[in-house]
Short mmCIF file of C-alpha atoms in Angstrom, two decimals:
data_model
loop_
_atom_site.label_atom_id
_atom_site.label_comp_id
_atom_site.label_asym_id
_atom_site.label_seq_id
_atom_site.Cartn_x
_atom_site.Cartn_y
_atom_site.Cartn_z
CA UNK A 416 47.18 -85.33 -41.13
CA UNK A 417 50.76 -84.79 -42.08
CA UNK A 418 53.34 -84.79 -38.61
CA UNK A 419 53.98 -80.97 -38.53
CA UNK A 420 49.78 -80.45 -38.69
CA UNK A 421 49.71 -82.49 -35.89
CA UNK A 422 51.62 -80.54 -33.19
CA UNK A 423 49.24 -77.46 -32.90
CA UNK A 424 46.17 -80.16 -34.18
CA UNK A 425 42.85 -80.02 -32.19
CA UNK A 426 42.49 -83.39 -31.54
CA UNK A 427 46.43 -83.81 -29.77
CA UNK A 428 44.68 -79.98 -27.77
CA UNK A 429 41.48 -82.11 -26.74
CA UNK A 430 43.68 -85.03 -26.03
CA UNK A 431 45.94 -83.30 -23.23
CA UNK A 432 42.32 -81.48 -22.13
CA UNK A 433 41.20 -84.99 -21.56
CA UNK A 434 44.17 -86.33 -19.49
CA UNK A 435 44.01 -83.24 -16.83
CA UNK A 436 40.17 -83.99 -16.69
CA UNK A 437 41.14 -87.50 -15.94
CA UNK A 438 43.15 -85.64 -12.75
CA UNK A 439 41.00 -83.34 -11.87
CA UNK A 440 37.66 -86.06 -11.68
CA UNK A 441 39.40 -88.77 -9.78
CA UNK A 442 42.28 -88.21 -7.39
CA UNK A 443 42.18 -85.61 -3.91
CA UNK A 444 42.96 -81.87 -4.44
CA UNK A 445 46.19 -82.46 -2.87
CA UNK A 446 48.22 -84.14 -5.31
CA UNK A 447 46.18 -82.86 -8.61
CA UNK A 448 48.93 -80.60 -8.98
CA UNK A 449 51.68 -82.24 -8.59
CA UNK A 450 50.57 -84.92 -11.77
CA UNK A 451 49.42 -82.06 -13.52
CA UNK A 452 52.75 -80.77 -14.15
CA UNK A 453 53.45 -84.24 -15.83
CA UNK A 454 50.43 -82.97 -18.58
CA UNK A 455 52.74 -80.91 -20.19
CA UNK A 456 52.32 -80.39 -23.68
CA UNK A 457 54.41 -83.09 -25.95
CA UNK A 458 54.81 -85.02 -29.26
CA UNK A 459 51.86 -87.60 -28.47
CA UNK A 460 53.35 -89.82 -31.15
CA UNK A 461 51.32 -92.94 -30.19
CA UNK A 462 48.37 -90.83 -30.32
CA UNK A 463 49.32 -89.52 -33.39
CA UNK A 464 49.51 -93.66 -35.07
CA UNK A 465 46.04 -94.19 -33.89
CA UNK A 466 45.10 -90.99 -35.28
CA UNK A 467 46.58 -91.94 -38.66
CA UNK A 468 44.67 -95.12 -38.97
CA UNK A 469 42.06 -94.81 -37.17
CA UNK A 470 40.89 -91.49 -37.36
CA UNK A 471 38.11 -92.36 -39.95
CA UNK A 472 36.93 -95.74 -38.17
CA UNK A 473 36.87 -94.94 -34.13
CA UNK A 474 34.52 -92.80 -32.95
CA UNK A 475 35.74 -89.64 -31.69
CA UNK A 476 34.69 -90.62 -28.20
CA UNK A 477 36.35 -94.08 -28.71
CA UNK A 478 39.74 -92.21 -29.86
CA UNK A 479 39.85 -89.88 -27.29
CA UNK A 480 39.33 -92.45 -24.63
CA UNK A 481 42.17 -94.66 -26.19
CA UNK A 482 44.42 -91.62 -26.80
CA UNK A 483 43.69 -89.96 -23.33
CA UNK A 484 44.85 -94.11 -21.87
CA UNK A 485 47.92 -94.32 -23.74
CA UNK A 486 49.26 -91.07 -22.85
CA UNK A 487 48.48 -91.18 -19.42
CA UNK A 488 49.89 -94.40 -19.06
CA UNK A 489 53.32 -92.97 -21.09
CA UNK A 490 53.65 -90.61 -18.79
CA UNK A 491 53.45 -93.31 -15.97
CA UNK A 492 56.15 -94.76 -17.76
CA UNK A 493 58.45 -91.74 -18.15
CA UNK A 494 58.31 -91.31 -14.26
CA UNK A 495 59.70 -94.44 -14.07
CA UNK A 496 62.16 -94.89 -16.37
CA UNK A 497 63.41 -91.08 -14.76
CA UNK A 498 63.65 -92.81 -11.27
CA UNK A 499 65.41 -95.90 -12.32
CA UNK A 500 67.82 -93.78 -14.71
CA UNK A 501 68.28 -91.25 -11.57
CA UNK A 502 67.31 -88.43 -14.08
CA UNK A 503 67.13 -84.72 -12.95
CA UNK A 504 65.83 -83.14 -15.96
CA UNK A 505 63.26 -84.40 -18.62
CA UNK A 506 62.87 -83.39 -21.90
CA UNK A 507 65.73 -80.83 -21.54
CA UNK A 508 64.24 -78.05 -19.20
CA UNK A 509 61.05 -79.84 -16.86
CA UNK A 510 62.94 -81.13 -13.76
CA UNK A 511 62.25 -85.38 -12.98
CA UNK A 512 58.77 -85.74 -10.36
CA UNK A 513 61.03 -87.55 -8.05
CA UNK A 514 63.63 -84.93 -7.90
CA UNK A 515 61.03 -82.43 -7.36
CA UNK A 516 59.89 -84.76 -4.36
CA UNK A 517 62.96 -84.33 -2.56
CA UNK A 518 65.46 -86.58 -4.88
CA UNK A 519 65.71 -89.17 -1.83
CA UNK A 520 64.34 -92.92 -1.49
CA UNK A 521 61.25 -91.13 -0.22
CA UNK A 522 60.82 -89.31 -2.74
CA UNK A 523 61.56 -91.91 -5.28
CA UNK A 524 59.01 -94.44 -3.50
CA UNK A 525 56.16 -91.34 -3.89
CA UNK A 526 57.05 -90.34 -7.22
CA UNK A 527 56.59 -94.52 -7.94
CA UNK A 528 52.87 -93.88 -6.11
CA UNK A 529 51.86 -90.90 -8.42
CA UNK A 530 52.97 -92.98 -11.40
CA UNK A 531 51.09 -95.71 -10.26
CA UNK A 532 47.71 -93.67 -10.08
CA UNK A 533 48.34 -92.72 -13.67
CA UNK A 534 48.63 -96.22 -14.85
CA UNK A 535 45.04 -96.82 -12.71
CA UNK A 536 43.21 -93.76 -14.44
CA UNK A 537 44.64 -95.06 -18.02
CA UNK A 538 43.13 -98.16 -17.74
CA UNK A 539 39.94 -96.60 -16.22
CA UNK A 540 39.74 -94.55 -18.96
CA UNK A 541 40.16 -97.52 -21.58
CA UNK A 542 37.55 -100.09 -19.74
CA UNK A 543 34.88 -97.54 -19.94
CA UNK A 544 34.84 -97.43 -23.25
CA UNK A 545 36.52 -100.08 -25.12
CA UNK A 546 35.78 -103.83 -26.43
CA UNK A 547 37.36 -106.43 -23.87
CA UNK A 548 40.12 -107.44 -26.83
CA UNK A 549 41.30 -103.69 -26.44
CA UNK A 550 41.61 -103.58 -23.13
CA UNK A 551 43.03 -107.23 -23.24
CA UNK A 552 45.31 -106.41 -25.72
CA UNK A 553 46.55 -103.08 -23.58
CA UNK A 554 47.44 -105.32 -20.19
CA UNK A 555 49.53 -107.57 -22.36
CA UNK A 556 51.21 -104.01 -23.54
CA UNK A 557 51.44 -102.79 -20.22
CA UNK A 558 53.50 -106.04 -19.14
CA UNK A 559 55.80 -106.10 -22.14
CA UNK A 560 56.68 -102.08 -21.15
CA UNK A 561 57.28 -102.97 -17.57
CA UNK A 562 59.44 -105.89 -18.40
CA UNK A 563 61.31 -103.97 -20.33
CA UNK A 564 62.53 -101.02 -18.06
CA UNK A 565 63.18 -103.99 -15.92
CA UNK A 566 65.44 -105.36 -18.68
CA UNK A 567 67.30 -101.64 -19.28
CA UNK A 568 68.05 -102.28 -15.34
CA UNK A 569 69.48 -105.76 -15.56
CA UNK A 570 71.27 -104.78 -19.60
CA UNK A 571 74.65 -106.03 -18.08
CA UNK A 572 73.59 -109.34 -17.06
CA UNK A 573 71.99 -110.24 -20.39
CA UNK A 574 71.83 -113.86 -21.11
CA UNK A 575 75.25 -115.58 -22.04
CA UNK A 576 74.13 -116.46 -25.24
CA UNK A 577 72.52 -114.11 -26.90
CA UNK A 578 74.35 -111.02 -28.23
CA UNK A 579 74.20 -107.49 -26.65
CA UNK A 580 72.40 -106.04 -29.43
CA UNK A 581 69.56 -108.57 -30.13
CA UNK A 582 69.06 -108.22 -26.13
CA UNK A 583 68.55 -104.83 -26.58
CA UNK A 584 66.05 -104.77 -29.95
CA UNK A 585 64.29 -107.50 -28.49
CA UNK A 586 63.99 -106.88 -24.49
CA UNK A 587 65.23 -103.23 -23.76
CA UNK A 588 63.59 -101.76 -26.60
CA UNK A 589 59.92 -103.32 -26.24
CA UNK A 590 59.57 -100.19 -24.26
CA UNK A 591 59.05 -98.03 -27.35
CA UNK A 592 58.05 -101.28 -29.52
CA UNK A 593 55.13 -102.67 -27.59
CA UNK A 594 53.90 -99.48 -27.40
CA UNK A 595 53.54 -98.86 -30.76
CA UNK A 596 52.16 -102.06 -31.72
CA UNK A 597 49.43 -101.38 -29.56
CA UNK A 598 47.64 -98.42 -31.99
CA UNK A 599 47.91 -101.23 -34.39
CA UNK A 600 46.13 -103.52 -33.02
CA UNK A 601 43.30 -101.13 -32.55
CA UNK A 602 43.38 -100.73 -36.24
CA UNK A 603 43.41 -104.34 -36.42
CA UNK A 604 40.41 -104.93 -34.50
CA UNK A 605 38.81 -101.91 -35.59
CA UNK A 606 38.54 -103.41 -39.66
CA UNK A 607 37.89 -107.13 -38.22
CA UNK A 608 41.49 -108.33 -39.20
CA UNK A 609 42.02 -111.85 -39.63
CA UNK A 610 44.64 -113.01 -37.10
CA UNK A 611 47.43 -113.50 -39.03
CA UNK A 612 46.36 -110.01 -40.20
CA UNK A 613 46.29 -108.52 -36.77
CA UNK A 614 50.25 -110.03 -36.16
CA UNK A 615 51.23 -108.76 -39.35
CA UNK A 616 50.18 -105.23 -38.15
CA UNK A 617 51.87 -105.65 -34.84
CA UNK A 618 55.27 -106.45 -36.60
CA UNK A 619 55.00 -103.32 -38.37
CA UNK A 620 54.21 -101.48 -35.09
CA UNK A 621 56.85 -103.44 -33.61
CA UNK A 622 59.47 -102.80 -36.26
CA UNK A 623 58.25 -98.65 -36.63
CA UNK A 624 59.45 -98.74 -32.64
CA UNK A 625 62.62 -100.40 -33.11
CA UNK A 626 63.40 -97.98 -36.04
CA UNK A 627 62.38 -94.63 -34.23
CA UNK A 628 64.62 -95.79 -31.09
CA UNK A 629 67.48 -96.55 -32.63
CA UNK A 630 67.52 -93.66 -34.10
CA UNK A 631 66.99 -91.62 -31.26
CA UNK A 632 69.84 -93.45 -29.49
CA UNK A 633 72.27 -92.50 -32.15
CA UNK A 634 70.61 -88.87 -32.24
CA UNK A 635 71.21 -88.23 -28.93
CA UNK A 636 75.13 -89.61 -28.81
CA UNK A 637 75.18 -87.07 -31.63
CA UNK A 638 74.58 -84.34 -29.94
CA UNK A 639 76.34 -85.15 -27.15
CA UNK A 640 76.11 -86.12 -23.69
CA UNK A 641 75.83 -83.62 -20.51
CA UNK A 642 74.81 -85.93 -18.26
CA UNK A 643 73.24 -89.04 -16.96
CA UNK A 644 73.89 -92.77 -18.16
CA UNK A 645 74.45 -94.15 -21.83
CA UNK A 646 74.38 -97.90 -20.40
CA UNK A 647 71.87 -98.97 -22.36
CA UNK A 648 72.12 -97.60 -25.67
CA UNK A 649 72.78 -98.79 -29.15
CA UNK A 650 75.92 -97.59 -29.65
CA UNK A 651 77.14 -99.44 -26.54
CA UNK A 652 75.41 -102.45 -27.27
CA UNK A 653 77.50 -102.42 -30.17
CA UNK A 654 80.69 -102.06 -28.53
CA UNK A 655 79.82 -104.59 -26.36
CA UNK A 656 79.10 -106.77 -29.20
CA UNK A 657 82.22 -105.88 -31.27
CA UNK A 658 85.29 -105.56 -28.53
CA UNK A 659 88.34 -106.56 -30.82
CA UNK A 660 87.84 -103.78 -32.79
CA UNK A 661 88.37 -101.81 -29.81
CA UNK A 662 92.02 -100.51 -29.03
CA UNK A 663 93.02 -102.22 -25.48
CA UNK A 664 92.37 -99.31 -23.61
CA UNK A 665 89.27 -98.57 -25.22
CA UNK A 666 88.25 -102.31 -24.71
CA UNK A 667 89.71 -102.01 -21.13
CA UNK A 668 87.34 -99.12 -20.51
CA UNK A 669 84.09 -100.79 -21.96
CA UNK A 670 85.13 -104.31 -19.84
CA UNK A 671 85.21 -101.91 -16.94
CA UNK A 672 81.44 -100.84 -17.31
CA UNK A 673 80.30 -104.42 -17.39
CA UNK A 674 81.57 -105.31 -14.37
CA UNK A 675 80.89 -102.01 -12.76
CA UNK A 676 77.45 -102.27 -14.14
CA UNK A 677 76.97 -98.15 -14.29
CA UNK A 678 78.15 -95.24 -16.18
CA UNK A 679 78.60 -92.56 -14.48
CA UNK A 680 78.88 -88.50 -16.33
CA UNK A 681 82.60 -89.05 -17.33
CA UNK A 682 81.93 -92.88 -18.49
CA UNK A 683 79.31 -91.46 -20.26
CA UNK A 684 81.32 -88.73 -22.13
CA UNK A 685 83.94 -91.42 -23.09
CA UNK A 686 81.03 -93.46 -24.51
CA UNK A 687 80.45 -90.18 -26.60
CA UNK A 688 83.92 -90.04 -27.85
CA UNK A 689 83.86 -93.16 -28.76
CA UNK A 690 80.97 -93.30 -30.62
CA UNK A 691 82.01 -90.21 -33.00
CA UNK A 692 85.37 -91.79 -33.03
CA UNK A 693 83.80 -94.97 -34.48
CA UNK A 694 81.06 -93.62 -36.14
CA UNK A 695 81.24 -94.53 -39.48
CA UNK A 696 81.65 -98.54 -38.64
CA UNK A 697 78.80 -98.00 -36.61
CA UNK A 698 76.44 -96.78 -38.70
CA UNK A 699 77.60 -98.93 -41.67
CA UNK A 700 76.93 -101.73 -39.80
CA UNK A 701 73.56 -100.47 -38.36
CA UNK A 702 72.29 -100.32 -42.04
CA UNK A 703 71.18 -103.90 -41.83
CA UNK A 704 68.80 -103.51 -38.96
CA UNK A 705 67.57 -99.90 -40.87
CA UNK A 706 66.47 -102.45 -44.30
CA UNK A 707 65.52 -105.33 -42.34
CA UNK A 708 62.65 -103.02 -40.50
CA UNK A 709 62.52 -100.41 -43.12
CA UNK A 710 61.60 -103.68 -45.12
CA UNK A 711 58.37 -104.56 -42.81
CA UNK A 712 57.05 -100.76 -43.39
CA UNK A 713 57.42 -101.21 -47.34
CA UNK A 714 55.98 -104.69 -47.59
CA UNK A 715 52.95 -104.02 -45.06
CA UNK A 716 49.30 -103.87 -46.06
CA UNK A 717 48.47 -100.16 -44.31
CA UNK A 718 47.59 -97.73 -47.27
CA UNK A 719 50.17 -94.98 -48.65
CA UNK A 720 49.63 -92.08 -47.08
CA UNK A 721 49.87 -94.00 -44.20
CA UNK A 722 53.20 -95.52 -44.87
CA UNK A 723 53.95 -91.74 -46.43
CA UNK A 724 53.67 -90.35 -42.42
CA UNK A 725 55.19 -93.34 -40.73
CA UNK A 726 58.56 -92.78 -42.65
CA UNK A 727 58.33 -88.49 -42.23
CA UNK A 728 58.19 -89.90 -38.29
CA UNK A 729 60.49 -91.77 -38.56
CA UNK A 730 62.70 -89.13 -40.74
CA UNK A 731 62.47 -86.84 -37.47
CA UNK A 732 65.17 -88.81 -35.85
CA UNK A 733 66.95 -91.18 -38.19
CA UNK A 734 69.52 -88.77 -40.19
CA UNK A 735 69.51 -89.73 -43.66
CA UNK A 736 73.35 -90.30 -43.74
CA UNK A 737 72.46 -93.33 -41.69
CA UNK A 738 69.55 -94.61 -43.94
CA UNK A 739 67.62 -93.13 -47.18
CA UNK A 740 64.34 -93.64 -45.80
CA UNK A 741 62.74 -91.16 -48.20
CA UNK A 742 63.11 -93.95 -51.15
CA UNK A 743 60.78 -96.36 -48.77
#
C-alpha cells in the first residue's frame, strides 16, 4: 500500500476506531472527552511501517493491537513534548491539551495525568496480545522516547565533548528514531530474525527516523517560523557547531541563546533568517548525514517495494534540492 492509499485506508479508519474504544472501555465518563479530542485523525506513520512489513505476517488482530499501542502511546508523547515546548497550537489549527486545561502549572500537571493514562492503555493494549519480546522490546522504546524529550530540555548543556549535532542525531532525535525502530523489530521477530538480523533492522528503523526528522526540521525553518522555540533544531545545532563562520553579531546572538538557554518568538525568527541566509552551506554540508543514512536504507535486507515506500515517506519532507532520494 503506496503512502497516498494509506491516508483514507481502512485499516489507519479501524486503527483510530480502536484507540477511542480503548477510551471509551477503560477510563470514567468524565475525562473520555477530553482524550478523545487527542484521537484526531493523523498521518499514523509508525502504523503505516508495521503495515508495510507486516501486513502479510501479523494477524489482523495482532496489528491492530500493536498499531492501536503505538499510536496511543504517540499521542502520550505529543502532549508532552507540547507542555515542555509551552506549545499553544498543534498541528497548525487543534489548540495544545494543556492550554485547553487552563495553560497554568495546573493545567500542565493534568494535561501530564491524561498523557499518562494513554501511555497505561497502550501498553494494556500491547500485553494482551503480544509475545513478551514485543512488549519487552516496547518498554525499552518507551525509555529511549522519554529520555529523549528529556534531552531536547537539557540541548544546551550537552556534554563538553561531543558536538552539538551528534547530541542531537543521537539523544534529541531518538524521539522519532526509537520509535521507528520499534515496527522493525516486530518484523524482526515476526520472520524469526537472527539477532544480528534483528539489529540490522533496527539501524534501518533508526536511520529512516533520523532521515524523516531532519528533514522536517529543515522543512519547517523553510516555511518559516510564527511562533514557539527553534532551540533544538538542526539548523541550530549546526550553528552551534560551526560559530566562526558566523559574522560577530550573528555569533554574538547564537552565544546569547546558550547561555540564556531559550528562544523566545523574536530569537526564533532570527534563527529563521539565519537559516535562509545560510542555507546553501547548510544543506551542502547536511548531504553527508542524507548518504550516510540514505546508505543503511539501500544496503538493508527489507524487499523493494518496501524500500520503494520508505523513500516516497521519506520524499514527503526531505526536498530533493537537499538530497536525490528518488535514485535510492
Amino acid at each position: 500500500m503506496e503512502l497516498k492509499e494509506w491516508y483514507s485506508s481502512q485499516k489507519k479508519i479501524e486503527i483510530e476506531k480502536k484507540m477511542l474504544s480503548s477510551l471509551s472501555s477503560n477510563i470514567p465518563e468524565e475525562i473520555k472527552h477530553v482524550l478523545e479530542a487527542q484521537i484526531f485523525p493523523s498521518k499514523r506513520i509508525r502504523s503505516y511501517m508495521l503495515s508495510l512489513l507486516c501486513g502479510d505476517i501479523l494477524t489482523q488482530d495482532e496489528f491492530y493491537k500493536i498499531s492501536t499501542a503505538i499510536e496511543l502511546f504517540h499521542q502520550a508523547t505529543l502532549i508532552f513534548d507540547d507542555i515542555l515546548d509551552d506549545t499553544d497550537i498543534r498541528d497548525g489549527n487543534r489548540i495544545a491539551l494543556h492550554n485547553k486545561l487552563g495553560n497554568n502549572n495546573s493545567a500542565a500537571g493534568k494535561a501530564n495525568y491524561l498523557a499518562g493514562i494513554l501511555m497505561i492503555l497502550a501498553e494494556k493494549e500491547l500485553i494482551e496480545n503480544s509475545n513478551i519480546d514485543i512488549v519487552s522490546e516496547f518498554n525499552i522504546m518507551r525509555i529511549e522516547m522519554l529520555k529523549a524529550q528529556l534531552a531536547d530540555v537539557f540541548f544546551v548543556e550537552k556534554p563538553q565533548k561531543t558536538s552539538y549535532l551528534n547530541w542531537l542525531l543521537n539523544e534529541s532525535y531518538k524521539k522519532t528514531s526509537s520509535f521507528m525502530e520499534f515496527p522493525f523489530f516486530v518484523y524482526a521477530k515476526s520472520i524469526n530474525s537472527s539477532t544480528e538480523e534483528i539489529n540490522k533492522l533496527k539501524e534501518l528503523g533508526k536511520s529512516i527516523g533520523i532521515l524523516y526528522q531532519i528533514g522536517d526540521d529543515l522543512f519547517d525553518i523553510d516555511e518559516g517560523v510564527k511562533k514557539g522555540t527553534l532551540a533544538l533544531t538542526y539548523p541550530l545545532a549546526y550553528f552551534l557547531d560551526n560559530l566562526t563562520f558566523l559574522e560577530k553579531n550573528e555569533r554574538s546572538f547564537i552565544e546569547k541563546i546558550l547561555e540564556e538557554k531559550y528562544l523566545n518568538e523574536n530569537d526564533s525568527l532570527k534563527i529563521t533568517s539565519l537559516y535562509r541566509k545560510y542555507k546553501e552551506i547548510i544543506v551542502k554540508s547536511s548531504k553527508a548525514y542524507f548518504e550516510k543514512y540514505f546508505k543503511i536504507i539501500e544496503n538493508s535486507n527489507v524487499p523493494k517495494d518496501i524500500k520503494k515506500e520508505i523513500v516516497n515517506l521519506l520524499g514527503k519532507v526531505i526536498n530533493p534540492s537537499y538530497w536525490r532520494y528518488e535514485e535510492v
